[in-house]
Each structure stands twice: as C-alpha cells, then as structure tokens.
Short mmCIF file of C-alpha atoms in Angstrom, two decimals:
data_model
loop_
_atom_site.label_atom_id
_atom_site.label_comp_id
_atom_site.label_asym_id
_atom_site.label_seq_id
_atom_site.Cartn_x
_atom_site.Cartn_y
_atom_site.Cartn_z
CA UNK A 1 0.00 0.00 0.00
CA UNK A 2 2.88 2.27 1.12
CA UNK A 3 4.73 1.68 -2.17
CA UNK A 4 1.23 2.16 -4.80
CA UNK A 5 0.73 5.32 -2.99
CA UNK A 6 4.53 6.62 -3.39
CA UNK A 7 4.29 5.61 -6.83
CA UNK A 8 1.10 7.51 -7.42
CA UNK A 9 2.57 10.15 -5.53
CA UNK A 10 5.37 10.58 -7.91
CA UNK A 11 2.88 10.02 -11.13
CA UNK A 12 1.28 13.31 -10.38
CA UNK A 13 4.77 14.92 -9.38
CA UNK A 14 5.48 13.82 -13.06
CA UNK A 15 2.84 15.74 -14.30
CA UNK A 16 3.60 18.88 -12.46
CA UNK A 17 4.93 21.61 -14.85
CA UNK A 18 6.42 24.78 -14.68
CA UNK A 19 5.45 27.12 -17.14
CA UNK A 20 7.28 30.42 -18.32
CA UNK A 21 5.31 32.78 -20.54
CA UNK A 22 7.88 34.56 -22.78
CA UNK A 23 7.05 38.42 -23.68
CA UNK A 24 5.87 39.12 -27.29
CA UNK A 25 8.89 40.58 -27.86
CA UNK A 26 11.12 38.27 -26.39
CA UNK A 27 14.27 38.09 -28.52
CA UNK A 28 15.81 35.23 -29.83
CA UNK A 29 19.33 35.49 -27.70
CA UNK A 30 16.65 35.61 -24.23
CA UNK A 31 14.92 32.20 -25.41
CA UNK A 32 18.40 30.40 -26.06
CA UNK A 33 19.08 31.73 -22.68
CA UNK A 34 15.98 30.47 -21.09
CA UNK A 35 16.95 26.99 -23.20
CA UNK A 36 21.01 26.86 -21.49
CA UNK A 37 19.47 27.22 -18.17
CA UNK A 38 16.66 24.86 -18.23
CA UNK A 39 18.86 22.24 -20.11
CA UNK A 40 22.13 22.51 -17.19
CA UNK A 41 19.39 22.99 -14.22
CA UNK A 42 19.77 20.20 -12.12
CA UNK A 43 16.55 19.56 -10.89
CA UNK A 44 14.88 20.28 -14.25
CA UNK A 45 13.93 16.45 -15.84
CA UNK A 46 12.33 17.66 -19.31
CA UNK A 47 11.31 20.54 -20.97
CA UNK A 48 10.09 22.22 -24.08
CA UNK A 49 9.06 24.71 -25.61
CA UNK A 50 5.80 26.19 -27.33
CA UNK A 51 5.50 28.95 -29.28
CA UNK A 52 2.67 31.17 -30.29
CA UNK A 53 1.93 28.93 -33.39
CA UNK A 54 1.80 25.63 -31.41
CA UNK A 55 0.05 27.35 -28.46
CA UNK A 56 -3.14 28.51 -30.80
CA UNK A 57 -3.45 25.02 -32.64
CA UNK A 58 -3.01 23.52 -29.45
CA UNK A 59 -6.12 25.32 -28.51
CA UNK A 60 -8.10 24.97 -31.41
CA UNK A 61 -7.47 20.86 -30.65
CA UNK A 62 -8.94 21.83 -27.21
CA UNK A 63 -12.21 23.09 -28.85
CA UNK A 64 -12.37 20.15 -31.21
CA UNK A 65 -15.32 20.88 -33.86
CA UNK A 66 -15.51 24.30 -32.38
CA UNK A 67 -11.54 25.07 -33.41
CA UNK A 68 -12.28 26.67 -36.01
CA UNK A 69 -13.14 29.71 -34.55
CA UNK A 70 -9.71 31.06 -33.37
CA UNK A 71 -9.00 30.54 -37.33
CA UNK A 72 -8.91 34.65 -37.34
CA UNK A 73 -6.11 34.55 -34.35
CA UNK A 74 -3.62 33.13 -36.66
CA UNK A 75 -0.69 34.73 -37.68
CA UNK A 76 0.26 38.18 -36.33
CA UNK A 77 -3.37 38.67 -34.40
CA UNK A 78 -2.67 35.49 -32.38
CA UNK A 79 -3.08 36.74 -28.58
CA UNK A 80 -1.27 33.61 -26.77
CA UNK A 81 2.23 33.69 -25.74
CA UNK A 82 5.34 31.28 -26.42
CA UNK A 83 6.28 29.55 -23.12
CA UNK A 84 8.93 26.62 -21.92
CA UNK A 85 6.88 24.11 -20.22
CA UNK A 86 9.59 21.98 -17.46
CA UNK A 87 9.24 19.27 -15.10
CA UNK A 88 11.25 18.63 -12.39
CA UNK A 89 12.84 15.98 -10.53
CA UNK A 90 12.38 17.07 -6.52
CA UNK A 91 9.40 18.50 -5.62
CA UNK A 92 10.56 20.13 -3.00
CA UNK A 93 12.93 22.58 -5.15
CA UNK A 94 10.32 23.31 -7.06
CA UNK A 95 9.89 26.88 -5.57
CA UNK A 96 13.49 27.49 -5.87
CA UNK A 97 13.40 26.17 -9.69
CA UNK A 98 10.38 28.40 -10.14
CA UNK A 99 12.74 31.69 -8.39
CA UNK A 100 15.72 30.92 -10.63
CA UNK A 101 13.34 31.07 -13.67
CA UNK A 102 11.51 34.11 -13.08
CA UNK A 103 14.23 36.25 -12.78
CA UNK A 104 15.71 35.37 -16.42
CA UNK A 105 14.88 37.92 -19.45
CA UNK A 106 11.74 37.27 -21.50
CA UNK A 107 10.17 35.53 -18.90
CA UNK A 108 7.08 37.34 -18.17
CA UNK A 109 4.81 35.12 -15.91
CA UNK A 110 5.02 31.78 -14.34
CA UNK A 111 2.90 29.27 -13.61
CA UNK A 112 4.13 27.02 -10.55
CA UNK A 113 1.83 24.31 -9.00
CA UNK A 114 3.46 25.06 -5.65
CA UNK A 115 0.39 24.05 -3.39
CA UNK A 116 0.16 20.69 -5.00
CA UNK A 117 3.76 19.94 -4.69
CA UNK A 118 3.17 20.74 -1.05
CA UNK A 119 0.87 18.04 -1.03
CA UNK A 120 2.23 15.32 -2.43
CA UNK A 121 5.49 15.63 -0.74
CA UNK A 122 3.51 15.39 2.22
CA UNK A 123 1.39 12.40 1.10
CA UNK A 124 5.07 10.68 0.04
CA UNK A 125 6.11 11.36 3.20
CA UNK A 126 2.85 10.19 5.20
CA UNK A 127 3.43 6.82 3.21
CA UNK A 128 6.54 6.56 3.44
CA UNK A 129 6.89 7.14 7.81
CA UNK A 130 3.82 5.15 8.16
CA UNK A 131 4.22 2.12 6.02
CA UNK A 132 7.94 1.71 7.87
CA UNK A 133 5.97 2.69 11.39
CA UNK A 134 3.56 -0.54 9.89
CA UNK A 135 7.14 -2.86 8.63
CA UNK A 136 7.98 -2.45 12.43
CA UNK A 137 5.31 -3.25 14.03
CA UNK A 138 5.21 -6.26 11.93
CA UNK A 139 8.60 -6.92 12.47
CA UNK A 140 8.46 -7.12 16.44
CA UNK A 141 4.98 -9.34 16.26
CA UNK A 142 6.69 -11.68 13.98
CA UNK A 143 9.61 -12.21 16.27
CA UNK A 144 7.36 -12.62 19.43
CA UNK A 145 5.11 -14.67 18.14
CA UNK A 146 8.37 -16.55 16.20
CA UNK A 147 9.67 -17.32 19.65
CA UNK A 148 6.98 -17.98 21.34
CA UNK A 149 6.31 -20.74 18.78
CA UNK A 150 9.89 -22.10 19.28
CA UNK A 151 8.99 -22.34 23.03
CA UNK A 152 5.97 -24.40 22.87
CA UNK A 153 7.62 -26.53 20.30
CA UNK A 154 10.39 -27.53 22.47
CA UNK A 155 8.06 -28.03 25.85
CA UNK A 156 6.23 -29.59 23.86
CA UNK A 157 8.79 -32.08 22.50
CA UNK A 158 10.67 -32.05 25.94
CA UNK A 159 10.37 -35.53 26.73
CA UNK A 160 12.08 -36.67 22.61
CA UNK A 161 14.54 -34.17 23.25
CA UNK A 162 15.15 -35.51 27.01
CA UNK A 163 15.56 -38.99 25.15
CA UNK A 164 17.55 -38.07 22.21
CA UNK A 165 20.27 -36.06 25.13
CA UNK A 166 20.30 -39.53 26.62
CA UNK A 167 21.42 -41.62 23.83
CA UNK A 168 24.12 -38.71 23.10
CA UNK A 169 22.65 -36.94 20.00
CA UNK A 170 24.62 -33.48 20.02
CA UNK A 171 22.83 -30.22 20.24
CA UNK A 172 23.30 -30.17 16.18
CA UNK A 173 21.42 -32.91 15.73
CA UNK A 174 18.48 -31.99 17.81
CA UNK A 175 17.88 -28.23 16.42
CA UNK A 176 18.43 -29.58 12.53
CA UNK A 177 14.65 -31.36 12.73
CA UNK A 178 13.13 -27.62 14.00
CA UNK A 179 15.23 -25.37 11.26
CA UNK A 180 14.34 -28.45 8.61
CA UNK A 181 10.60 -27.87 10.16
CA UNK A 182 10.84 -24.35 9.95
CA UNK A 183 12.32 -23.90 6.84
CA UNK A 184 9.20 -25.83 5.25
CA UNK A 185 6.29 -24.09 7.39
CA UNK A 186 8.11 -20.66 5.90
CA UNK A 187 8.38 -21.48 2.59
CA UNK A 188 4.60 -22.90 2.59
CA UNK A 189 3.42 -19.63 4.62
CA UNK A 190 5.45 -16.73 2.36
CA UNK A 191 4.11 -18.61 -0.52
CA UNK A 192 0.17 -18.98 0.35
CA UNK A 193 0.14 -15.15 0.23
CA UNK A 194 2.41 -14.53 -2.54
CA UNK A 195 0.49 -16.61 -5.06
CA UNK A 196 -3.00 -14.56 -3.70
CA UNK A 197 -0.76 -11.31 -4.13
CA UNK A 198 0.00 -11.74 -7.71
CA UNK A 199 -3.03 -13.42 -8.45
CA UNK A 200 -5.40 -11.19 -7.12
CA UNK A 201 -2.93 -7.59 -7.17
CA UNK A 202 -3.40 -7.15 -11.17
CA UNK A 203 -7.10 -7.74 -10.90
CA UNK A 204 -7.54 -5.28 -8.48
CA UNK A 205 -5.64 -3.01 -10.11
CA UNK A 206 -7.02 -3.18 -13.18
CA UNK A 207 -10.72 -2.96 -11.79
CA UNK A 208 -9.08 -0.22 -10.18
CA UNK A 209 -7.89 1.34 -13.12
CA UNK A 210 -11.46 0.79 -14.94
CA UNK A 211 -13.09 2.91 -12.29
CA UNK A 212 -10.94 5.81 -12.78
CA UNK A 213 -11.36 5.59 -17.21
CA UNK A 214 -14.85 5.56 -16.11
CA UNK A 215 -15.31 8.19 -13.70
CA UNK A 216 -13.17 10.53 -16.14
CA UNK A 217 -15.09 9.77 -19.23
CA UNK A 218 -18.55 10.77 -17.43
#
C-alpha cells in the first residue's frame, strides 16, 4: 500500500509543470538563454518549448469541432504567448526552480503548481513514515510470536529431546529437525500469500484502473 501510494505520488509529481510565458517581444538570444538554463538545471527532468503557433493550434485541438473559430487569431493577431513548459525531478525545489526562472529575461509570468507539490510531498512522506511505522510493528509481532512458537515446540517435545540427550545426539542434531521444520512451514506460509498477491494484485488493479477511465469519461 505504502509503495502504490509513493508511486502515485510521484505520477502526479510527473505531471507537475512549470510554465514560463515569454514576452511578445522576447528576442531570440533571451529564449536560447531560457533553453542553457533549463537544459544545465539540475533539478529540471524535461522541458520544451511552445511557441505562439503551437500554443493557438493547441487550442483549437482543445475546442475540437468548435476550433475553427480562433482561425482569425492566426498569424500576427494570435493573442497567446510562447512559453517553456519543465518538469522537475524534486518537488521540493520546485519553488526554488520556479525563483531561478523568473528572474531570467523574457520571462514574463510563471505558472508554478506550488500548493500541489506541497501536497504530495507530504502524502510521500505520510506513506513513506507510516508504512515503515507498519514494517515495524510487523517486524516485532513476527519475532514474538516466532519465539513464542519455538517455546511451545520444544516443551512440547521435551520428553524426545530428554531422550535423544540420553542416547548422546549433540545439540546439532536436535535443532536440525526444528530449522528443517521451519524452513518448510516458511516457505509454505510466504508462498500462500504470494500466489494470492500476484493473483489477485493485477485484478484489483485493473478494476481499479477501470473505475478511474470511467469516472473521467462521465
């Protein structure tokens, strides 16, 4: 659970972009500029950019049928600006990112999903602290209830053991019957869940998945 919810996490923080609008008048030497630094920027995974031609068909693909109406904006009367549109690779530079860009000439306005970032980091982290906080937990029961077991198996098995001492079998030989035993009720008990896991983890996911195509296409 902690794991699909990082990963979904980091599917949205994919999808976050940063997005400079150039001036009108932005010259060429400012947009190779605004290229350097967005190609060296560390924390910048992908970018590219638009410019006011791609930006109006772009829109007219938004409208579909009704595209044809910004027909008239083409050419010099077309009212949308160029832009770089970025992703980056930490979140939680994104503010930083977004500073470094602003300040650059041409750019006139940017558009930085800053409150969402905010979130998912903290979702990451809230699946992240509490699915170890859960691994722990886990952790201790298993070895309490793993020793515990051990215990009642050998009081249980006190008078063989008591037998097998007496006819000189060495310690060896008396604790390789309980690892072989072990061994085998671990092996059969990781692998009753394991087959249910990736038996039953696809299905869910892709009912899962269903849900969401159909919730989006209402």
């Amino acid at each position: 659970l902690a794991l699909n919810i990082n990963s979904f996490a980091k599917f949205l923080g994919d999808q976050n972009e940063i997005v400079a609008y150039l001036y009108d008048d932005a010259s060429q030497e400012q947009v190779d500029e605004i290229t350097e630094f967005l190609r060296t920027n560390d924390n910048v995974a992908s970018y590219n950019y638009i410019s006011k031609e791609e930006a109006l068909e772009e829109q007219m693909s938004y409208l579909g049928e009704y595209g044809d109406l910004l027909e008239s904006y083409q050419g010099e009367e077309n009212p949308l600006p160029a832009s770089f549109r970025c992703t980056v690779k930490n979140l939680s530079a994104i503010q930083q990112t977004s500073d470094e860009l602003s300040v650059l000439e041409g750019v006139e306005l940017l558009s930085t999903p800053t409150e969402l970032a905010s979130v998912l980091i903290t979702l990451k982290n809230a699946a992240f602290y509490g699915g170890f906080g859960v691994l722990a937990i886990l952790v201790f029961v298993s070895i309490v209830v793993i020793s515990n077991t051990i215990r009642l198996t050998v009081f249980a098995r006190r008078k063989e053991i008591g037998i097998m001492k007496f006819v000189g079998a060495t310690n060896g030989f008396i604790r390789l019957p309980f690892i072989v035993e072990g061994i085998i009720i671990g092996l059969v008990g990781a692998s009753i869940p394991l087959v249910l896991l990736v038996v039953l983890y696809d299905k869910i996911v892709g009912y899962v998945a269903t849900q969401f195509v159909f919730v989006g296409e209402l």
